[in-house]
Coordinates of C-alpha atoms and ligand atoms in Angstrom, one line a residue:
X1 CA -20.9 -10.5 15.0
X2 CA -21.9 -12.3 11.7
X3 CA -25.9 -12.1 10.4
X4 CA -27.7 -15.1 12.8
X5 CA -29.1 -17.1 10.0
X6 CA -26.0 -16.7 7.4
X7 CA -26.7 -14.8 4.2
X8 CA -27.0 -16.5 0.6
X9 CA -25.9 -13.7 -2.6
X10 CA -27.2 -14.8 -5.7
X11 CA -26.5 -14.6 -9.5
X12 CA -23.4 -12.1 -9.1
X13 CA -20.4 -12.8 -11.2
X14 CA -18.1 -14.1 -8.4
X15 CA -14.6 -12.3 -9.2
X16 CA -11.1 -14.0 -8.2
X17 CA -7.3 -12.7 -9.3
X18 CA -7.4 -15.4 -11.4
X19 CA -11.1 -16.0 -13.1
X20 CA -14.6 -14.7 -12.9
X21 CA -17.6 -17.3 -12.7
X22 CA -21.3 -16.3 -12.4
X23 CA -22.2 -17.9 -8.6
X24 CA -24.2 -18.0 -5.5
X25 CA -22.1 -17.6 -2.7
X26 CA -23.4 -18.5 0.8
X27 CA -22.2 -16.9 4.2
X28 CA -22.1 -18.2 7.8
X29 CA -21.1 -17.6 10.9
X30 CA -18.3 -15.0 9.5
X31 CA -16.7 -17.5 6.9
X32 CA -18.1 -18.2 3.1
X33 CA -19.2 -21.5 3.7
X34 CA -20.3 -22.7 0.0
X35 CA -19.5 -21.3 -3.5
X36 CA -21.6 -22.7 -6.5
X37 CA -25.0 -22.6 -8.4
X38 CA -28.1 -24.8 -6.8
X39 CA -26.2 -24.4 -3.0
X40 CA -28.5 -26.2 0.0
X41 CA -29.0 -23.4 2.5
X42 CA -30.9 -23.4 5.4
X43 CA -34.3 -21.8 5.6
X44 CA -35.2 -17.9 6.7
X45 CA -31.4 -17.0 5.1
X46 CA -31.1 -13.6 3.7
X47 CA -31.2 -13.7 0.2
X48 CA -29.6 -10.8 -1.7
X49 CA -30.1 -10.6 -5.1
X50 CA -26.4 -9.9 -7.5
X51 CA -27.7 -10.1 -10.2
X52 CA -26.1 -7.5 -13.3
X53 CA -23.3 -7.0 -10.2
X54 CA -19.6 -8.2 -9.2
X55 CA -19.4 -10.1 -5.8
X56 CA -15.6 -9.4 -5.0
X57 CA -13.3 -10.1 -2.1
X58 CA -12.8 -6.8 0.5
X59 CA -10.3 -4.8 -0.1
X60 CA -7.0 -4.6 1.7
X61 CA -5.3 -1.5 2.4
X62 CA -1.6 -2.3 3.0
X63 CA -1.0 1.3 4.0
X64 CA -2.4 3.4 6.3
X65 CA -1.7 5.5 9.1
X66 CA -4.5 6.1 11.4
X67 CA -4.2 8.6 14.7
X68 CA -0.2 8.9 13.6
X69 CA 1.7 11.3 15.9
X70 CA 3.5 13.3 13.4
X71 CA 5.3 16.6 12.6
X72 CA 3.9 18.3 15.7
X73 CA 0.3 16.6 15.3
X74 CA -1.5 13.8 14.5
X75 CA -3.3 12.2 12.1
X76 CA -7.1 12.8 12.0
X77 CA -8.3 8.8 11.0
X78 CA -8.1 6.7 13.8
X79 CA -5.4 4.0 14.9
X80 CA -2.2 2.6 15.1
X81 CA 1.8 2.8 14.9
X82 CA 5.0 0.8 14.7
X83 CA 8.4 0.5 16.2
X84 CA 12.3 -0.9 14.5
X85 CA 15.0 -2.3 17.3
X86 CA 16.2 -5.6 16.4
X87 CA 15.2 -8.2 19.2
X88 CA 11.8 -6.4 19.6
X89 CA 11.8 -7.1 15.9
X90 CA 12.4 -10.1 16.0
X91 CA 9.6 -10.8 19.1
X92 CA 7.1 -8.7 17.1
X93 CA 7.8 -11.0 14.2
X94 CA 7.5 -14.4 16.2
X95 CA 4.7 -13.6 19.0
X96 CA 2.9 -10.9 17.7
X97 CA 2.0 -11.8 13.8
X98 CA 3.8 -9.1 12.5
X99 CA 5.6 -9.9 9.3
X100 CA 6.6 -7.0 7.8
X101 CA 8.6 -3.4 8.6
X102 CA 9.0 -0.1 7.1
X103 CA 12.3 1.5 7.0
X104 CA 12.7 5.5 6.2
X105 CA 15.4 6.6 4.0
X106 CA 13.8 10.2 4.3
X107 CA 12.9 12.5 7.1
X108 CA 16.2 13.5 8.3
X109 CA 17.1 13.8 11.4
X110 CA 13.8 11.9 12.6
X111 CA 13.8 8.5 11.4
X112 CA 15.9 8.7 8.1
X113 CA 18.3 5.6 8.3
X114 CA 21.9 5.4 6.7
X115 CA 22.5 3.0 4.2
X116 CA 24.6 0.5 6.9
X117 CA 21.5 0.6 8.9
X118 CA 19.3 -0.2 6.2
X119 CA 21.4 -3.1 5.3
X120 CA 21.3 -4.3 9.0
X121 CA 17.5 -3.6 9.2
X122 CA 17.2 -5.5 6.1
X123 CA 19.3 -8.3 7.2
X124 CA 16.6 -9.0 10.2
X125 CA 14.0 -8.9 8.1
X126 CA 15.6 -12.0 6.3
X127 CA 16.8 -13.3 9.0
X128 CA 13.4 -13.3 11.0
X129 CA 11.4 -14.0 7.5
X130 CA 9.6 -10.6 7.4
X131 CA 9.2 -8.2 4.8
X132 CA 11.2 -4.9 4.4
X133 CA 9.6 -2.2 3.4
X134 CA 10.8 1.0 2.5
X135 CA 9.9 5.1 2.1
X136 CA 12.3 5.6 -0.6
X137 CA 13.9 9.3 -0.9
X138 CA 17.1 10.4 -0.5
X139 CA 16.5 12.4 3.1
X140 CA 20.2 14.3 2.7
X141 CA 18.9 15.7 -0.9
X142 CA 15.6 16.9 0.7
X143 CA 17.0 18.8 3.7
X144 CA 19.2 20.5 1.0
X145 CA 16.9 21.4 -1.6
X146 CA 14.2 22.5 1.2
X147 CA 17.7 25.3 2.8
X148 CA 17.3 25.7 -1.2
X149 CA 14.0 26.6 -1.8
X150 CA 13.2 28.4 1.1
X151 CA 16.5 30.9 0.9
X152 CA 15.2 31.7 -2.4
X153 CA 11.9 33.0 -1.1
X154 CA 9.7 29.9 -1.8
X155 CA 7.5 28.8 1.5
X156 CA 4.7 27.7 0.2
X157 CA 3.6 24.2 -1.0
X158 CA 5.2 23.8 -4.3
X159 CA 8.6 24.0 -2.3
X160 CA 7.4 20.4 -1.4
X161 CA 8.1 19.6 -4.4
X162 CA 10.5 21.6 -5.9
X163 CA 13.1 20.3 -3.1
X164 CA 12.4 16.6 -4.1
X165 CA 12.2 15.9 -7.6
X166 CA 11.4 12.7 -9.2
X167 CA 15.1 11.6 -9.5
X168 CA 15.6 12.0 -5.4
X169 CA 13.1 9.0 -5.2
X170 CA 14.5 6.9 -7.9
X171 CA 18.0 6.9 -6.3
X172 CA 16.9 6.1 -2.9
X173 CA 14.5 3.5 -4.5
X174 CA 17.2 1.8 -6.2
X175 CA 19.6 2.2 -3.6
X176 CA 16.9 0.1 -1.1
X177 CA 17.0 -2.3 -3.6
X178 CA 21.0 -2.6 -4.1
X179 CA 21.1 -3.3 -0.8
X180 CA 18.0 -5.2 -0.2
X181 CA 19.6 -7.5 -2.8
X182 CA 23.2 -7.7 -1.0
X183 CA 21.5 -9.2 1.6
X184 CA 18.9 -11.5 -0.7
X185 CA 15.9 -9.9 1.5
X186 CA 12.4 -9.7 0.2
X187 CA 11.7 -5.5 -0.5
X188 CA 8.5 -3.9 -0.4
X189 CA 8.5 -0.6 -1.6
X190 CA 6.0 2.0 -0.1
X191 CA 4.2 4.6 -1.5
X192 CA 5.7 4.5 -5.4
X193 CA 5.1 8.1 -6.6
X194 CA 7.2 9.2 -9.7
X195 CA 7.7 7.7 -12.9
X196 CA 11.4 7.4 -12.6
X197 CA 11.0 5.5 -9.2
X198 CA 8.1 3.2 -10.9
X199 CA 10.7 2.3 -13.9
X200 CA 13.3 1.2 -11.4
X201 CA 10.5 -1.1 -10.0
X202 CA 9.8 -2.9 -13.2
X203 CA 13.3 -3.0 -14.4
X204 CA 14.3 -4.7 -11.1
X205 CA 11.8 -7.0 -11.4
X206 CA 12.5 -8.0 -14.7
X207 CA 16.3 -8.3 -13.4
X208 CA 14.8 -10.9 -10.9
X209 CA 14.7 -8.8 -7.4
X210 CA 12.5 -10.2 -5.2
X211 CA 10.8 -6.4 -5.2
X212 CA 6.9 -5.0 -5.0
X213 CA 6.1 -1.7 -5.8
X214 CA 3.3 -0.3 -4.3
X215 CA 1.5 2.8 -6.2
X216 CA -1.2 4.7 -3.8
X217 CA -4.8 5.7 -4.7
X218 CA -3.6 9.6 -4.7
X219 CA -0.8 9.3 -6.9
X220 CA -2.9 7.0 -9.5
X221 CA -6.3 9.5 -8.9
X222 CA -4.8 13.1 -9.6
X223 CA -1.0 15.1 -9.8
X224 CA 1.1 17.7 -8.2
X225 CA 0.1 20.9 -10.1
X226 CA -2.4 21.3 -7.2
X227 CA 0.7 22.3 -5.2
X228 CA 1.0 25.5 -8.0
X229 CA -2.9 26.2 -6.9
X230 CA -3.7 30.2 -5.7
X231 CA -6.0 29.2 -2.4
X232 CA -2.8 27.9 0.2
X233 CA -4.9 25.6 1.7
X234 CA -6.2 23.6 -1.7
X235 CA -2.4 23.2 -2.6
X236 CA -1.2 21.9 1.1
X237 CA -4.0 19.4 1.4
X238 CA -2.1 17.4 -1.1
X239 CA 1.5 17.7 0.7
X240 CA 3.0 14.4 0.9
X241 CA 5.8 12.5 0.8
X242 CA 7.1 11.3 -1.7
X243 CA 5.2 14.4 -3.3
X244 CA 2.7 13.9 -6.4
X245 CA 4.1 14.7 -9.4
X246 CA 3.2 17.8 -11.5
X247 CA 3.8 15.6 -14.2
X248 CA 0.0 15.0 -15.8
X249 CA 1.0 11.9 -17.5
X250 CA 2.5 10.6 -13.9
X251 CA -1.4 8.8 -12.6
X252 CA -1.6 7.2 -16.4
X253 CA 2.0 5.6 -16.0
X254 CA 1.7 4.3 -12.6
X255 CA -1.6 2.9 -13.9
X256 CA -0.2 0.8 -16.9
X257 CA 3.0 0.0 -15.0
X258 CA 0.0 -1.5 -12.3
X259 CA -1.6 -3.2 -14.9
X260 CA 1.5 -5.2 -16.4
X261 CA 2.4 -6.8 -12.4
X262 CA 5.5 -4.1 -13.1
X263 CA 3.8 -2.7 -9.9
X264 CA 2.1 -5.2 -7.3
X265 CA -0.2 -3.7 -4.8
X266 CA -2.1 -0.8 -4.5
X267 CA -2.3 1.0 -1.2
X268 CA -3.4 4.5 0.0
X269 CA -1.1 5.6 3.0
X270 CA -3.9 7.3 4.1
X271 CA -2.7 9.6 7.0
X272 CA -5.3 12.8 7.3
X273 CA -4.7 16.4 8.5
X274 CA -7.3 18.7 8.5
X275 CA -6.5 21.9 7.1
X276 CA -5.8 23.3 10.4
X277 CA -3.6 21.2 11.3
X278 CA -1.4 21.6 7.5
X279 CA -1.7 25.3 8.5
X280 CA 1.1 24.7 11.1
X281 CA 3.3 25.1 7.9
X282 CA 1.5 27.8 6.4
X283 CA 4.9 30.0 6.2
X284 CA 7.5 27.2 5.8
X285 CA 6.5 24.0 3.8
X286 CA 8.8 22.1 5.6
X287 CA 6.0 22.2 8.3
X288 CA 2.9 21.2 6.7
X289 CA 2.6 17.6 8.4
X290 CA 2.7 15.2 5.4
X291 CA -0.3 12.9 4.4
X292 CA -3.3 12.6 2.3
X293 CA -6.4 10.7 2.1
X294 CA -7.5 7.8 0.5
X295 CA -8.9 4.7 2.3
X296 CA -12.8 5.8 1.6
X297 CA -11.9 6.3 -2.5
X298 CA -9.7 3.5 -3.1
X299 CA -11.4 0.9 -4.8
X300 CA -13.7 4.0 -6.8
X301 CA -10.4 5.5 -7.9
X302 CA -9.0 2.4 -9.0
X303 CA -11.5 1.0 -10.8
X304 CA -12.4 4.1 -12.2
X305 CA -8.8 4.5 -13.5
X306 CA -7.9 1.2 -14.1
X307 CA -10.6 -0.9 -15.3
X308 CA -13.1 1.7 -16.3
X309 CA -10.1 3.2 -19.0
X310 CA -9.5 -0.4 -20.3
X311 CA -6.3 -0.8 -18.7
X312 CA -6.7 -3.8 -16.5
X313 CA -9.5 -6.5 -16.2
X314 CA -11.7 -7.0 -13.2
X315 CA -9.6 -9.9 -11.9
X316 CA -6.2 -7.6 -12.4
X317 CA -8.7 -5.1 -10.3
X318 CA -8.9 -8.1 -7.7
X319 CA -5.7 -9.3 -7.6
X320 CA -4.2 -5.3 -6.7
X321 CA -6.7 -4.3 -4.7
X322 CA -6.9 -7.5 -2.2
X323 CA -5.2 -11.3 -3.3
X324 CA -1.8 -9.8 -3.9
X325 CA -1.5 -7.9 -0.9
X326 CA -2.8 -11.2 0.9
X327 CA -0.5 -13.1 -0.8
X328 CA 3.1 -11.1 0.3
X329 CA 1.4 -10.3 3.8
X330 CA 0.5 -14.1 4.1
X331 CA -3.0 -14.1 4.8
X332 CA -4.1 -16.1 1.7
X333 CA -6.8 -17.3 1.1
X334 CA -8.1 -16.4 4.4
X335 CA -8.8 -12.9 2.4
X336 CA -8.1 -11.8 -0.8
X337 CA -10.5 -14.8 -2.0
X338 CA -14.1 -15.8 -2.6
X339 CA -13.6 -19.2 -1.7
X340 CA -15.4 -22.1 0.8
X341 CA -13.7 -21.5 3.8
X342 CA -12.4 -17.8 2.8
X343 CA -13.2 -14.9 5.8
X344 CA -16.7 -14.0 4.6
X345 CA -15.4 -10.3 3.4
X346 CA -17.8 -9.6 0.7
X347 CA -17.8 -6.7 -1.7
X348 CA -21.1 -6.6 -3.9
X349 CA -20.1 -4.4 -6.7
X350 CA -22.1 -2.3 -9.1
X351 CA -19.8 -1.3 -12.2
X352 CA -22.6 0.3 -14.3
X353 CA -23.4 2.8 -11.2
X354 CA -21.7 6.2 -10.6
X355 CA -20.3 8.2 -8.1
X356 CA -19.0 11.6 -7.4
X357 CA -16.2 11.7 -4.7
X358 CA -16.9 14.7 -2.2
X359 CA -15.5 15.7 1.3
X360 CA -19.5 16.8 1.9
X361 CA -20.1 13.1 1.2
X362 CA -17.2 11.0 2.6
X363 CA -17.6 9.0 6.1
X364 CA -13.6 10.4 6.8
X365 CA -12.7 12.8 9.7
X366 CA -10.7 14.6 7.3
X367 CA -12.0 18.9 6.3
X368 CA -11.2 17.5 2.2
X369 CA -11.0 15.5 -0.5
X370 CA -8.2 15.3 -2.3
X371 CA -10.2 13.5 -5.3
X372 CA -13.0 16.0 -4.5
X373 CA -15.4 16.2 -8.0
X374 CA -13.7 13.1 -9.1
X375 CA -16.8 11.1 -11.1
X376 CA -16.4 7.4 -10.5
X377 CA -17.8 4.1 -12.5
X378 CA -18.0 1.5 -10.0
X379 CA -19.7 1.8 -6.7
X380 CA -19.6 -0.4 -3.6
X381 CA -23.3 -1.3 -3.1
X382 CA -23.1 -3.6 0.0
X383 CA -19.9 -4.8 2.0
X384 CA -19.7 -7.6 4.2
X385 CA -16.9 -8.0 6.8
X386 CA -16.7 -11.3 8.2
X387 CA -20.1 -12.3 7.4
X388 CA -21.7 -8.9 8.9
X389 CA -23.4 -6.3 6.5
X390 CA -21.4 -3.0 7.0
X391 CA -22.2 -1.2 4.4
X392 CA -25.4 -0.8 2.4
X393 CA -27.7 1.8 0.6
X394 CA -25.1 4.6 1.8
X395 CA -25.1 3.9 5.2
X396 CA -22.3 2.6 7.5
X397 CA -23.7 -0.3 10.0
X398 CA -20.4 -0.8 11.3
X399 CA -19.5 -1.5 15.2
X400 CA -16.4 0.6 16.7
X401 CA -14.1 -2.1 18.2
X402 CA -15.0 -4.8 15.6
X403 CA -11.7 -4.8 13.4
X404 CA -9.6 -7.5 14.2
X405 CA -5.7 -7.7 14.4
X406 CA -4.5 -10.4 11.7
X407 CA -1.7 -12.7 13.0
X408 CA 0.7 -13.4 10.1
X409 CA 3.2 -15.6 10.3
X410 CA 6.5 -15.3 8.9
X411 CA 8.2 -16.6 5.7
X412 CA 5.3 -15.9 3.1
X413 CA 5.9 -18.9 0.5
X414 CA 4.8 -15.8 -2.0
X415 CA 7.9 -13.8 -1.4
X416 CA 10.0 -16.2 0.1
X417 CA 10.5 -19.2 -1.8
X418 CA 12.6 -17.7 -4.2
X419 CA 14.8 -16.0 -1.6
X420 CA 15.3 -19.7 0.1
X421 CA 16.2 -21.5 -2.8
X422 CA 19.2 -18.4 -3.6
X423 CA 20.2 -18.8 -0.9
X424 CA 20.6 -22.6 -0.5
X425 CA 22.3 -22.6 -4.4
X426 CA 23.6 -19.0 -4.6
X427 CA 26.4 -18.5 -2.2
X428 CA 29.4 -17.7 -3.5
X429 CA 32.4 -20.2 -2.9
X430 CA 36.1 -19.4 -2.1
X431 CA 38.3 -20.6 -4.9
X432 CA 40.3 -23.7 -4.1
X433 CA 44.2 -22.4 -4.4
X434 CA 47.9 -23.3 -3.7
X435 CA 49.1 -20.9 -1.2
X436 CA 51.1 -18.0 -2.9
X437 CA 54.7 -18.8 -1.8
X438 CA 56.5 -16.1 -3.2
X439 CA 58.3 -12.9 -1.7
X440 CA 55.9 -10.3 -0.2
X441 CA 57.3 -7.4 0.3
X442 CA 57.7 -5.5 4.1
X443 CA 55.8 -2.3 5.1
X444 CA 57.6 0.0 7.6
X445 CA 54.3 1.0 10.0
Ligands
LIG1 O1 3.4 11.9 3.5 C1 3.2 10.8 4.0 N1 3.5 9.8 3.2 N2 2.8 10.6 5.2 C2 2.6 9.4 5.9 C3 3.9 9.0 6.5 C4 4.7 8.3 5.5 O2 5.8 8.7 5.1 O3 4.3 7.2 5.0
LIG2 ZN1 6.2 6.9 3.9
LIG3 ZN1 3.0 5.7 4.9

């Protein structure tokens, strides 16, 4: 329910993707009905003072896998899961407001697809204007090097790893994209971990593939030397896949390569297991279920990493932690912008405030952090979703059964105007010839 008599935020610095402007913005009835100094609103309003503060739109996590049944368990966040058979695609697509899929090239042997299925996966994506996206590592590579690892004696974490180096992710990630090209479909691509993968995202881009990387909070907050750490439990907490990278200079990388639109969108794949539950693979790796944390920390880490290090701007900060994801998603401007009109999801944002990031803190159902001690510029002082104060002085006010489903219809102009117009001027064209009329020879069968 949005606040009853509308709420008017004064004398922030209204941040967009594209420019920042010091503003009043005025909420009602769940939608951000004015934006401008001097605004008419009605009397007995509440009036909150953003002054010295950001007033940003909400972010949007494109990734996340809440209450996911997985690798004997589930995760620990509530909510949610998917399905990939063409015509239920294709309804999903058209009835349901779903517009986009992920496809696994890992995971063998549970939903690891072979490169003629990707292509035909990919092909309804096109055909049905959705967006293909992709967990890019090569899932024959990581069944061998795991036989590898664990014949040699290695169970524990680091044989995550270890079995999956960064160049297992760069060839599947290129090879989603060879063949998200042969078919001229958009490609969104999950979960970008290693450097190697990252630079095969930026140079496809700059080769013209219709292609988004998306880096996660976790691999742009901290590494993979935790999975070399003594105490078992420390190093499985961070067990995912793709894995971080033990390479320090990895989180700096991603960052820049974020910060130049190499990279589009920032997500967090959040998908929790308690340390009980990782201990299902506390003699094999190959059982700890996969996933991390992240949806709480996001924005902190980000800004902390991005904006806070000089990297990016605070409209960069915008445009990868909400417009761009609205943008390929195709729920522009409804969110992603501070605008008349815009859903009234309102982040009022302190940058001169610090945090410290702890699991004896956080609001998440998850036993850890994996950011835990992780000092943050940039704190979240009120958040408004659809006009209702959720979030203030510390305290969640929010309402179970409040979130609402976003219907998203197909064909995002963002991704897929370029993809129409290659394919109305890009086919290739039989050459026009006299029939050869010369001797062929005869084959005995
Ligand atoms: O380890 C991960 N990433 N867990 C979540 C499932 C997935 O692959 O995205
Ligand atoms: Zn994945
Ligand atoms: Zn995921």
């Amino acid at each position: 329910m949005a606040e009853p008599h509308g709420i008017l935020i004064k004398g922030g610095k209204v941040v967009n993707e594209d420019v920042s402007v010091i503003s009043d913005v005025y909420i009602e009835n769940g939608k951000i009905a004015d934006v401008g100094l001097n605004l008419h609103v009605p009397d007995g309003v509440r009036v909150i003072d953003a002054s010295g503060k950001l007033v940003i739109p909400g972010g949007i996590d494109p990734h996340t896998h809440m209450e996911l049944a997985f690798m004997g368990t589930r995760s620990v966040d509530d909510f949610h899961i998917g399905t990939q058979v063409k015509q239920e695609m294709e309804v999903i697509a058209k009835e349901r407001g779903v517009n986009s899929f992920k496809m696994f090239m890992a995971y063998k042997g549970l939903y690891m697809l072979q490169d003629s299925e990707l292509y035909a996966a990919f092909s309804q994506c096109k055909a049905i204007g959705a967006i293909a996206q992709v967990h890019a590592e090569n899932g024959d590579l990581i069944a061998e090097g795991a036989k590898k690892m664990l014949s040699m004696g290695i169970t524990g974490p680091e044989g995550h790893e270890l079995c999956r180096p960064e160049e297992v992710e760069a060839e599947a990630t290129q090879r989603a994209i060879t063949i998200a090209s042969a078919v001229n479909c958009p490609l969104y691509v999950v979960h970008v971990m290693s450097k190697s993968a990252a630079k095969v995202v930026g140079d496809a881009r700059r080769n013209g593939h219709v292609v988004f990387g998306e880096p996660i909070a976790a691999g742009l907050g901290t590494d993979g030397t935790h999975y070399w750490h003594k105490d078992w439990a420390h190093a499985a907490s961070f067990v995912m896949g793709p894995p971080l990278r033990p390479d320090p200079s990895t989180p700096g990388y991603l960052m820049d390569l974020l910060a130049n639109d190499d990279l589009s969108v920032t997500g967090t794949d959040n998908c929790t297991f308690s340390v009980c539950q990782k201990a299902l693979g506390k003699d094999d790796f190959t059982k700890i279920p996969n996933g991390v944390n992240g949806v709480e920390d996001r924005m902190s880490v980000i800004w902390e990493k991005g904006v806070h290090s000089g990297k990016m701007d605070e409209n960069r900060f915008v445009a990868v932690t909400s417009s761009n994801a609205a943008k390929i998603f195709n729920f522009y401007p409804q969110k992603g912008r501070i605008a008349k009109n815009s859903d009234a999801d309102v982040v009022i944002w302190d940058p001169k405030l610090t945090r410290k990031i702890s699991a004896k803190t956080h609001h998440q159902a998850v036993d850890y952090n994996i950011f835990e001690g992780m000092e943050c510029h940039g704190v979240a002082v009120i958040t408004i979703s659809r006009g209702k104060v959720v979030y203030e002085d510390g305290q969640l006010k929010t309402t179970p059964g409040s979130g609402r489903f976003i219907h998203r219809e197909p064909f995002s102009e963002y991704v897929y105007k370029r993809i129409k117009q290659r394919d109305e001027v890009g086919q290739p064209t039989a050459v026009i010839r006299k029939p050869y009329d010369g001797k062929v020879i005869s084959v005995s069968h």
